[in-house]
């Protein structure tokens, strides 16, 4: 894989495929740290693997203020064997990922029973934005958050973004929001996501999270027990606003 350790450096990649990498303590395809800022333009990161609790299958973004932009790029078919973040794992205060211009995080997975975030895992104050043209789809988590697992940080899913066909074993087929999440704004279309064993086919919200869901659409999501579309377990603020639609 590719390891970028360049304090405050700025890097752009144009075209190409990053595939077949493996790493015990980083990103199987790309590892970004020390506040580096990286833009992938028309790049595919596919078929990479992490083998350790701290790894990410495709890309690991580590340390405060590191940044990653996906511009018409695809993160797909990567595997996190243990820790989580089959496609992308973000760690570090103000570490940022922007998924834009028809980019996708798709068909990634976690495989161990304690691993979360089949597509994306967000930790330690990181943030992710998925723009109106992009998607997180067909990812699978062995535990929580088939598409996205938000443990601690911020998430914005813009109007027009889509989460399709993601699967979690336990909770949050498309999105699991844990108790240390900060700001969460959701305006996506959630289509055909599911939970195999428990609750929250599209979204599972845990304690102490403030969530705004506005103009979102939920279609054919399912859970084995409760909340085919949304399951909320919080004493804080969960708000539905604008025109939210839920269909069978």
mmCIF file of C-alpha atoms in Angstrom:
data_model
loop_
_atom_site.group_PDB
_atom_site.id
_atom_site.type_symbol
_atom_site.label_atom_id
_atom_site.label_comp_id
_atom_site.label_asym_id
_atom_site.label_seq_id
_atom_site.Cartn_x
_atom_site.Cartn_y
_atom_site.Cartn_z
ATOM 1 C CA UNK A 1 0.000 0.000 0.000
ATOM 2 C CA UNK A 2 0.806 3.702 0.208
ATOM 3 C CA UNK A 3 1.949 5.328 3.499
ATOM 4 C CA UNK A 4 1.860 9.163 3.638
ATOM 5 C CA UNK A 5 3.693 10.598 6.650
ATOM 6 C CA UNK A 6 4.262 14.238 5.720
ATOM 7 C CA UNK A 7 3.508 16.823 8.390
ATOM 8 C CA UNK A 8 1.176 19.468 6.912
ATOM 9 C CA UNK A 9 2.019 18.250 3.403
ATOM 10 C CA UNK A 10 -0.496 18.394 0.523
ATOM 11 C CA UNK A 11 -0.717 15.578 -2.009
ATOM 12 C CA UNK A 12 -2.930 14.741 -5.009
ATOM 13 C CA UNK A 13 -3.230 11.432 -6.850
ATOM 14 C CA UNK A 14 -4.694 11.286 -10.360
ATOM 15 C CA UNK A 15 -6.127 8.074 -11.749
ATOM 16 C CA UNK A 16 -5.020 4.524 -11.085
ATOM 17 C CA UNK A 17 -5.689 1.566 -8.821
ATOM 18 C CA UNK A 18 -4.325 0.800 -5.354
ATOM 19 C CA UNK A 19 -4.930 -2.876 -4.709
ATOM 20 C CA UNK A 20 -3.635 -5.975 -2.947
ATOM 21 C CA UNK A 21 -2.146 -4.209 0.085
ATOM 22 C CA UNK A 22 -2.205 -5.462 3.672
ATOM 23 C CA UNK A 23 -1.120 -3.874 6.930
ATOM 24 C CA UNK A 24 -1.127 -4.864 10.583
ATOM 25 C CA UNK A 25 -1.505 -1.371 12.059
ATOM 26 C CA UNK A 26 -2.547 1.037 9.329
ATOM 27 C CA UNK A 27 -4.526 1.300 6.141
ATOM 28 C CA UNK A 28 -4.292 -1.737 3.915
ATOM 29 C CA UNK A 29 -4.384 0.468 0.828
ATOM 30 C CA UNK A 30 -3.430 3.969 2.060
ATOM 31 C CA UNK A 31 -2.326 5.271 5.466
ATOM 32 C CA UNK A 32 -2.429 9.066 6.018
ATOM 33 C CA UNK A 33 -1.003 10.730 9.145
ATOM 34 C CA UNK A 34 0.790 13.765 10.629
ATOM 35 C CA UNK A 35 -1.759 16.334 9.384
ATOM 36 C CA UNK A 36 -1.199 15.409 5.742
ATOM 37 C CA UNK A 37 -3.887 16.462 3.247
ATOM 38 C CA UNK A 38 -4.596 14.046 0.406
ATOM 39 C CA UNK A 39 -6.952 14.259 -2.588
ATOM 40 C CA UNK A 40 -7.776 11.207 -4.678
ATOM 41 C CA UNK A 41 -8.947 12.134 -8.182
ATOM 42 C CA UNK A 42 -10.445 9.264 -10.228
ATOM 43 C CA UNK A 43 -8.636 6.721 -8.026
ATOM 44 C CA UNK A 44 -9.878 3.262 -7.020
ATOM 45 C CA UNK A 45 -8.731 1.699 -3.732
ATOM 46 C CA UNK A 46 -9.842 -1.932 -3.908
ATOM 47 C CA UNK A 47 -9.048 -5.372 -2.533
ATOM 48 C CA UNK A 48 -6.883 -4.315 0.410
ATOM 49 C CA UNK A 49 -6.900 -5.741 3.951
ATOM 50 C CA UNK A 50 -6.006 -4.847 7.538
ATOM 51 C CA UNK A 51 -5.046 -7.519 10.040
ATOM 52 C CA UNK A 52 -4.942 -5.642 13.371
ATOM 53 C CA UNK A 53 -7.333 -3.953 15.816
ATOM 54 C CA UNK A 54 -6.136 -0.489 14.771
ATOM 55 C CA UNK A 55 -6.193 -1.031 11.034
ATOM 56 C CA UNK A 56 -8.540 -0.113 8.184
ATOM 57 C CA UNK A 57 -9.089 -2.237 5.139
ATOM 58 C CA UNK A 58 -8.859 0.509 2.538
ATOM 59 C CA UNK A 59 -7.713 3.853 4.017
ATOM 60 C CA UNK A 60 -6.767 4.871 7.560
ATOM 61 C CA UNK A 61 -6.730 8.601 8.309
ATOM 62 C CA UNK A 62 -4.839 9.213 11.553
ATOM 63 C CA UNK A 63 -3.946 12.253 13.713
ATOM 64 C CA UNK A 64 -5.592 15.628 14.205
ATOM 65 C CA UNK A 65 -6.209 17.840 11.176
ATOM 66 C CA UNK A 66 -5.362 15.186 8.581
ATOM 67 C CA UNK A 67 -7.653 15.443 5.551
ATOM 68 C CA UNK A 68 -8.851 13.194 2.743
ATOM 69 C CA UNK A 69 -10.915 14.211 -0.285
ATOM 70 C CA UNK A 70 -12.436 11.593 -2.599
ATOM 71 C CA UNK A 71 -13.132 13.206 -5.967
ATOM 72 C CA UNK A 72 -14.900 10.847 -8.375
ATOM 73 C CA UNK A 73 -13.124 7.981 -6.626
ATOM 74 C CA UNK A 74 -14.131 4.571 -5.346
ATOM 75 C CA UNK A 75 -13.197 2.700 -2.143
ATOM 76 C CA UNK A 76 -14.403 -0.872 -2.607
ATOM 77 C CA UNK A 77 -13.958 -4.567 -1.733
ATOM 78 C CA UNK A 78 -11.597 -3.875 1.166
ATOM 79 C CA UNK A 79 -11.655 -5.907 4.409
ATOM 80 C CA UNK A 80 -10.941 -4.984 8.034
ATOM 81 C CA UNK A 81 -10.343 -8.270 9.786
ATOM 82 C CA UNK A 82 -10.398 -6.958 13.357
ATOM 83 C CA UNK A 83 -10.736 -3.303 14.382
ATOM 84 C CA UNK A 84 -13.264 -1.823 11.981
ATOM 85 C CA UNK A 85 -13.616 0.479 9.021
ATOM 86 C CA UNK A 86 -13.614 -1.891 6.095
ATOM 87 C CA UNK A 87 -13.347 0.979 3.631
ATOM 88 C CA UNK A 88 -12.161 4.008 5.654
ATOM 89 C CA UNK A 89 -11.231 4.572 9.302
ATOM 90 C CA UNK A 90 -10.897 8.138 10.658
ATOM 91 C CA UNK A 91 -9.150 8.999 13.934
ATOM 92 C CA UNK A 92 -8.047 12.354 15.312
ATOM 93 C CA UNK A 93 -9.665 15.607 16.353
ATOM 94 C CA UNK A 94 -10.645 17.623 13.259
ATOM 95 C CA UNK A 95 -9.501 14.878 10.907
ATOM 96 C CA UNK A 96 -11.797 15.279 7.900
ATOM 97 C CA UNK A 97 -13.058 13.190 4.992
ATOM 98 C CA UNK A 98 -15.046 14.687 2.120
ATOM 99 C CA UNK A 99 -16.693 12.223 -0.258
ATOM 100 C CA UNK A 100 -17.674 14.175 -3.366
ATOM 101 C CA UNK A 101 -18.326 14.230 -7.118
ATOM 102 C CA UNK A 102 -19.868 10.779 -7.675
ATOM 103 C CA UNK A 103 -17.537 8.975 -5.284
ATOM 104 C CA UNK A 104 -18.537 5.770 -3.545
ATOM 105 C CA UNK A 105 -17.573 3.647 -0.569
ATOM 106 C CA UNK A 106 -18.998 0.268 -1.468
ATOM 107 C CA UNK A 107 -18.734 -3.488 -0.961
ATOM 108 C CA UNK A 108 -16.307 -3.235 1.952
ATOM 109 C CA UNK A 109 -16.661 -5.324 5.113
ATOM 110 C CA UNK A 110 -15.508 -6.136 8.614
ATOM 111 C CA UNK A 111 -15.205 -9.800 9.549
ATOM 112 C CA UNK A 112 -14.566 -10.253 13.293
ATOM 113 C CA UNK A 113 -17.565 -10.331 15.641
ATOM 114 C CA UNK A 114 -16.372 -7.220 17.536
ATOM 115 C CA UNK A 115 -15.628 -5.062 14.477
ATOM 116 C CA UNK A 116 -17.828 -2.117 13.425
ATOM 117 C CA UNK A 117 -18.251 0.045 10.355
ATOM 118 C CA UNK A 118 -18.306 -2.038 7.209
ATOM 119 C CA UNK A 119 -17.846 1.017 5.018
ATOM 120 C CA UNK A 120 -16.634 3.819 7.314
ATOM 121 C CA UNK A 121 -15.686 4.109 11.000
ATOM 122 C CA UNK A 122 -15.387 7.566 12.653
ATOM 123 C CA UNK A 123 -13.446 7.982 15.943
ATOM 124 C CA UNK A 124 -11.765 10.571 18.189
ATOM 125 C CA UNK A 125 -13.490 13.697 16.873
ATOM 126 C CA UNK A 126 -13.112 13.050 13.165
ATOM 127 C CA UNK A 127 -15.730 14.134 10.635
ATOM 128 C CA UNK A 128 -17.174 12.840 7.377
ATOM 129 C CA UNK A 129 -19.265 14.607 4.753
ATOM 130 C CA UNK A 130 -20.959 12.707 1.925
ATOM 131 C CA UNK A 131 -22.097 15.135 -0.774
ATOM 132 C CA UNK A 132 -25.293 15.057 -2.838
ATOM 133 C CA UNK A 133 -23.760 13.018 -5.677
ATOM 134 C CA UNK A 134 -22.049 10.279 -3.665
ATOM 135 C CA UNK A 135 -22.973 7.053 -1.924
ATOM 136 C CA UNK A 136 -22.116 4.511 0.768
ATOM 137 C CA UNK A 137 -23.478 1.200 -0.447
ATOM 138 C CA UNK A 138 -23.423 -2.609 -0.113
ATOM 139 C CA UNK A 139 -21.010 -2.652 2.807
ATOM 140 C CA UNK A 140 -21.273 -5.212 5.602
ATOM 141 C CA UNK A 141 -20.348 -5.102 9.288
ATOM 142 C CA UNK A 142 -19.880 -8.133 11.496
ATOM 143 C CA UNK A 143 -21.400 -6.134 14.379
ATOM 144 C CA UNK A 144 -22.662 -2.523 14.121
ATOM 145 C CA UNK A 145 -22.937 0.058 11.365
ATOM 146 C CA UNK A 146 -23.003 -1.741 8.048
ATOM 147 C CA UNK A 147 -22.403 1.441 6.087
ATOM 148 C CA UNK A 148 -21.104 3.887 8.723
ATOM 149 C CA UNK A 149 -20.221 3.520 12.401
ATOM 150 C CA UNK A 150 -19.983 6.890 14.155
ATOM 151 C CA UNK A 151 -18.395 6.487 17.567
ATOM 152 C CA UNK A 152 -17.058 9.960 18.312
ATOM 153 C CA UNK A 153 -17.187 12.837 15.842
ATOM 154 C CA UNK A 154 -19.360 14.515 13.243
ATOM 155 C CA UNK A 155 -21.297 13.335 10.210
ATOM 156 C CA UNK A 156 -23.092 15.187 7.425
ATOM 157 C CA UNK A 157 -25.074 13.291 4.801
ATOM 158 C CA UNK A 158 -26.188 15.873 2.243
ATOM 159 C CA UNK A 159 -29.514 15.898 0.443
ATOM 160 C CA UNK A 160 -29.183 13.538 -2.529
ATOM 161 C CA UNK A 161 -26.550 11.275 -0.992
ATOM 162 C CA UNK A 162 -27.554 7.614 -0.781
ATOM 163 C CA UNK A 163 -26.969 4.673 1.554
ATOM 164 C CA UNK A 164 -28.046 1.531 -0.254
ATOM 165 C CA UNK A 165 -27.967 -2.169 0.581
ATOM 166 C CA UNK A 166 -25.733 -2.000 3.647
ATOM 167 C CA UNK A 167 -25.945 -4.836 6.200
ATOM 168 C CA UNK A 168 -25.077 -5.097 9.897
ATOM 169 C CA UNK A 169 -25.198 -8.233 11.988
ATOM 170 C CA UNK A 170 -26.492 -6.519 15.146
ATOM 171 C CA UNK A 171 -27.544 -2.846 14.884
ATOM 172 C CA UNK A 172 -27.630 -0.015 12.364
ATOM 173 C CA UNK A 173 -27.784 -1.523 8.896
ATOM 174 C CA UNK A 174 -26.734 1.700 7.180
ATOM 175 C CA UNK A 175 -25.685 3.869 10.140
ATOM 176 C CA UNK A 176 -24.932 3.332 13.826
ATOM 177 C CA UNK A 177 -24.591 6.514 15.911
ATOM 178 C CA UNK A 178 -22.913 5.917 19.261
ATOM 179 C CA UNK A 179 -23.143 7.920 22.467
ATOM 180 C CA UNK A 180 -20.151 10.196 21.844
ATOM 181 C CA UNK A 181 -21.274 11.548 18.475
ATOM 182 C CA UNK A 182 -21.328 15.346 18.303
ATOM 183 C CA UNK A 183 -23.123 16.883 15.311
ATOM 184 C CA UNK A 184 -25.103 14.653 12.957
ATOM 185 C CA UNK A 185 -27.106 16.033 10.023
ATOM 186 C CA UNK A 186 -28.867 13.536 7.773
ATOM 187 C CA UNK A 187 -30.687 14.241 4.510
ATOM 188 C CA UNK A 188 -29.933 11.014 2.628
ATOM 189 C CA UNK A 189 -31.967 8.372 0.886
ATOM 190 C CA UNK A 190 -31.752 5.055 2.779
ATOM 191 C CA UNK A 191 -32.722 2.185 0.499
ATOM 192 C CA UNK A 192 -32.727 -1.548 1.191
ATOM 193 C CA UNK A 193 -30.464 -1.568 4.249
ATOM 194 C CA UNK A 194 -30.926 -4.284 6.851
ATOM 195 C CA UNK A 195 -29.972 -5.719 10.236
ATOM 196 C CA UNK A 196 -29.754 -9.477 10.440
ATOM 197 C CA UNK A 197 -30.274 -10.049 14.193
ATOM 198 C CA UNK A 198 -31.448 -6.939 16.088
ATOM 199 C CA UNK A 199 -32.679 -3.320 15.634
ATOM 200 C CA UNK A 200 -32.392 -0.312 13.357
ATOM 201 C CA UNK A 201 -32.529 -1.437 9.745
ATOM 202 C CA UNK A 202 -31.367 1.932 8.411
ATOM 203 C CA UNK A 203 -30.322 3.924 11.517
ATOM 204 C CA UNK A 204 -29.632 3.027 15.131
ATOM 205 C CA UNK A 205 -29.189 5.945 17.563
ATOM 206 C CA UNK A 206 -27.532 5.258 20.925
ATOM 207 C CA UNK A 207 -27.570 7.442 24.067
ATOM 208 C CA UNK A 208 -26.465 11.084 24.289
ATOM 209 C CA UNK A 209 -26.532 11.919 20.590
ATOM 210 C CA UNK A 210 -28.138 15.028 19.057
ATOM 211 C CA UNK A 211 -29.415 14.114 15.605
ATOM 212 C CA UNK A 212 -31.216 16.096 12.903
ATOM 213 C CA UNK A 213 -32.882 14.079 10.137
ATOM 214 C CA UNK A 214 -34.291 16.433 7.505
ATOM 215 C CA UNK A 215 -35.850 15.670 4.117
ATOM 216 C CA UNK A 216 -34.605 12.078 4.272
ATOM 217 C CA UNK A 217 -36.251 9.117 2.584
ATOM 218 C CA UNK A 218 -36.395 5.538 3.904
ATOM 219 C CA UNK A 219 -37.388 2.778 1.476
ATOM 220 C CA UNK A 220 -37.512 -1.010 2.074
ATOM 221 C CA UNK A 221 -35.175 -1.056 5.071
ATOM 222 C CA UNK A 222 -35.589 -3.931 7.524
ATOM 223 C CA UNK A 223 -34.572 -5.218 10.952
ATOM 224 C CA UNK A 224 -35.187 -8.596 12.537
ATOM 225 C CA UNK A 225 -36.684 -7.179 15.759
ATOM 226 C CA UNK A 226 -37.494 -3.437 15.984
ATOM 227 C CA UNK A 227 -37.162 -0.296 13.926
ATOM 228 C CA UNK A 228 -37.074 -1.368 10.307
ATOM 229 C CA UNK A 229 -36.149 2.194 9.372
ATOM 230 C CA UNK A 230 -34.996 3.879 12.619
ATOM 231 C CA UNK A 231 -34.408 2.739 16.185
ATOM 232 C CA UNK A 232 -33.814 5.482 18.773
ATOM 233 C CA UNK A 233 -32.378 4.784 22.230
ATOM 234 C CA UNK A 234 -31.523 8.252 23.549
ATOM 235 C CA UNK A 235 -32.540 10.760 26.194
ATOM 236 C CA UNK A 236 -31.228 13.628 24.091
ATOM 237 C CA UNK A 237 -32.478 15.251 20.918
ATOM 238 C CA UNK A 238 -33.571 13.264 17.888
ATOM 239 C CA UNK A 239 -35.411 15.477 15.381
ATOM 240 C CA UNK A 240 -37.292 14.727 12.178
ATOM 241 C CA UNK A 241 -37.765 17.883 10.102
ATOM 242 C CA UNK A 242 -38.878 18.958 6.650
ATOM 243 C CA UNK A 243 -40.325 16.219 4.465
ATOM 244 C CA UNK A 244 -39.152 12.851 5.778
ATOM 245 C CA UNK A 245 -40.670 9.788 4.102
ATOM 246 C CA UNK A 246 -40.737 6.178 5.266
ATOM 247 C CA UNK A 247 -41.934 3.445 2.879
ATOM 248 C CA UNK A 248 -42.265 -0.293 3.264
#
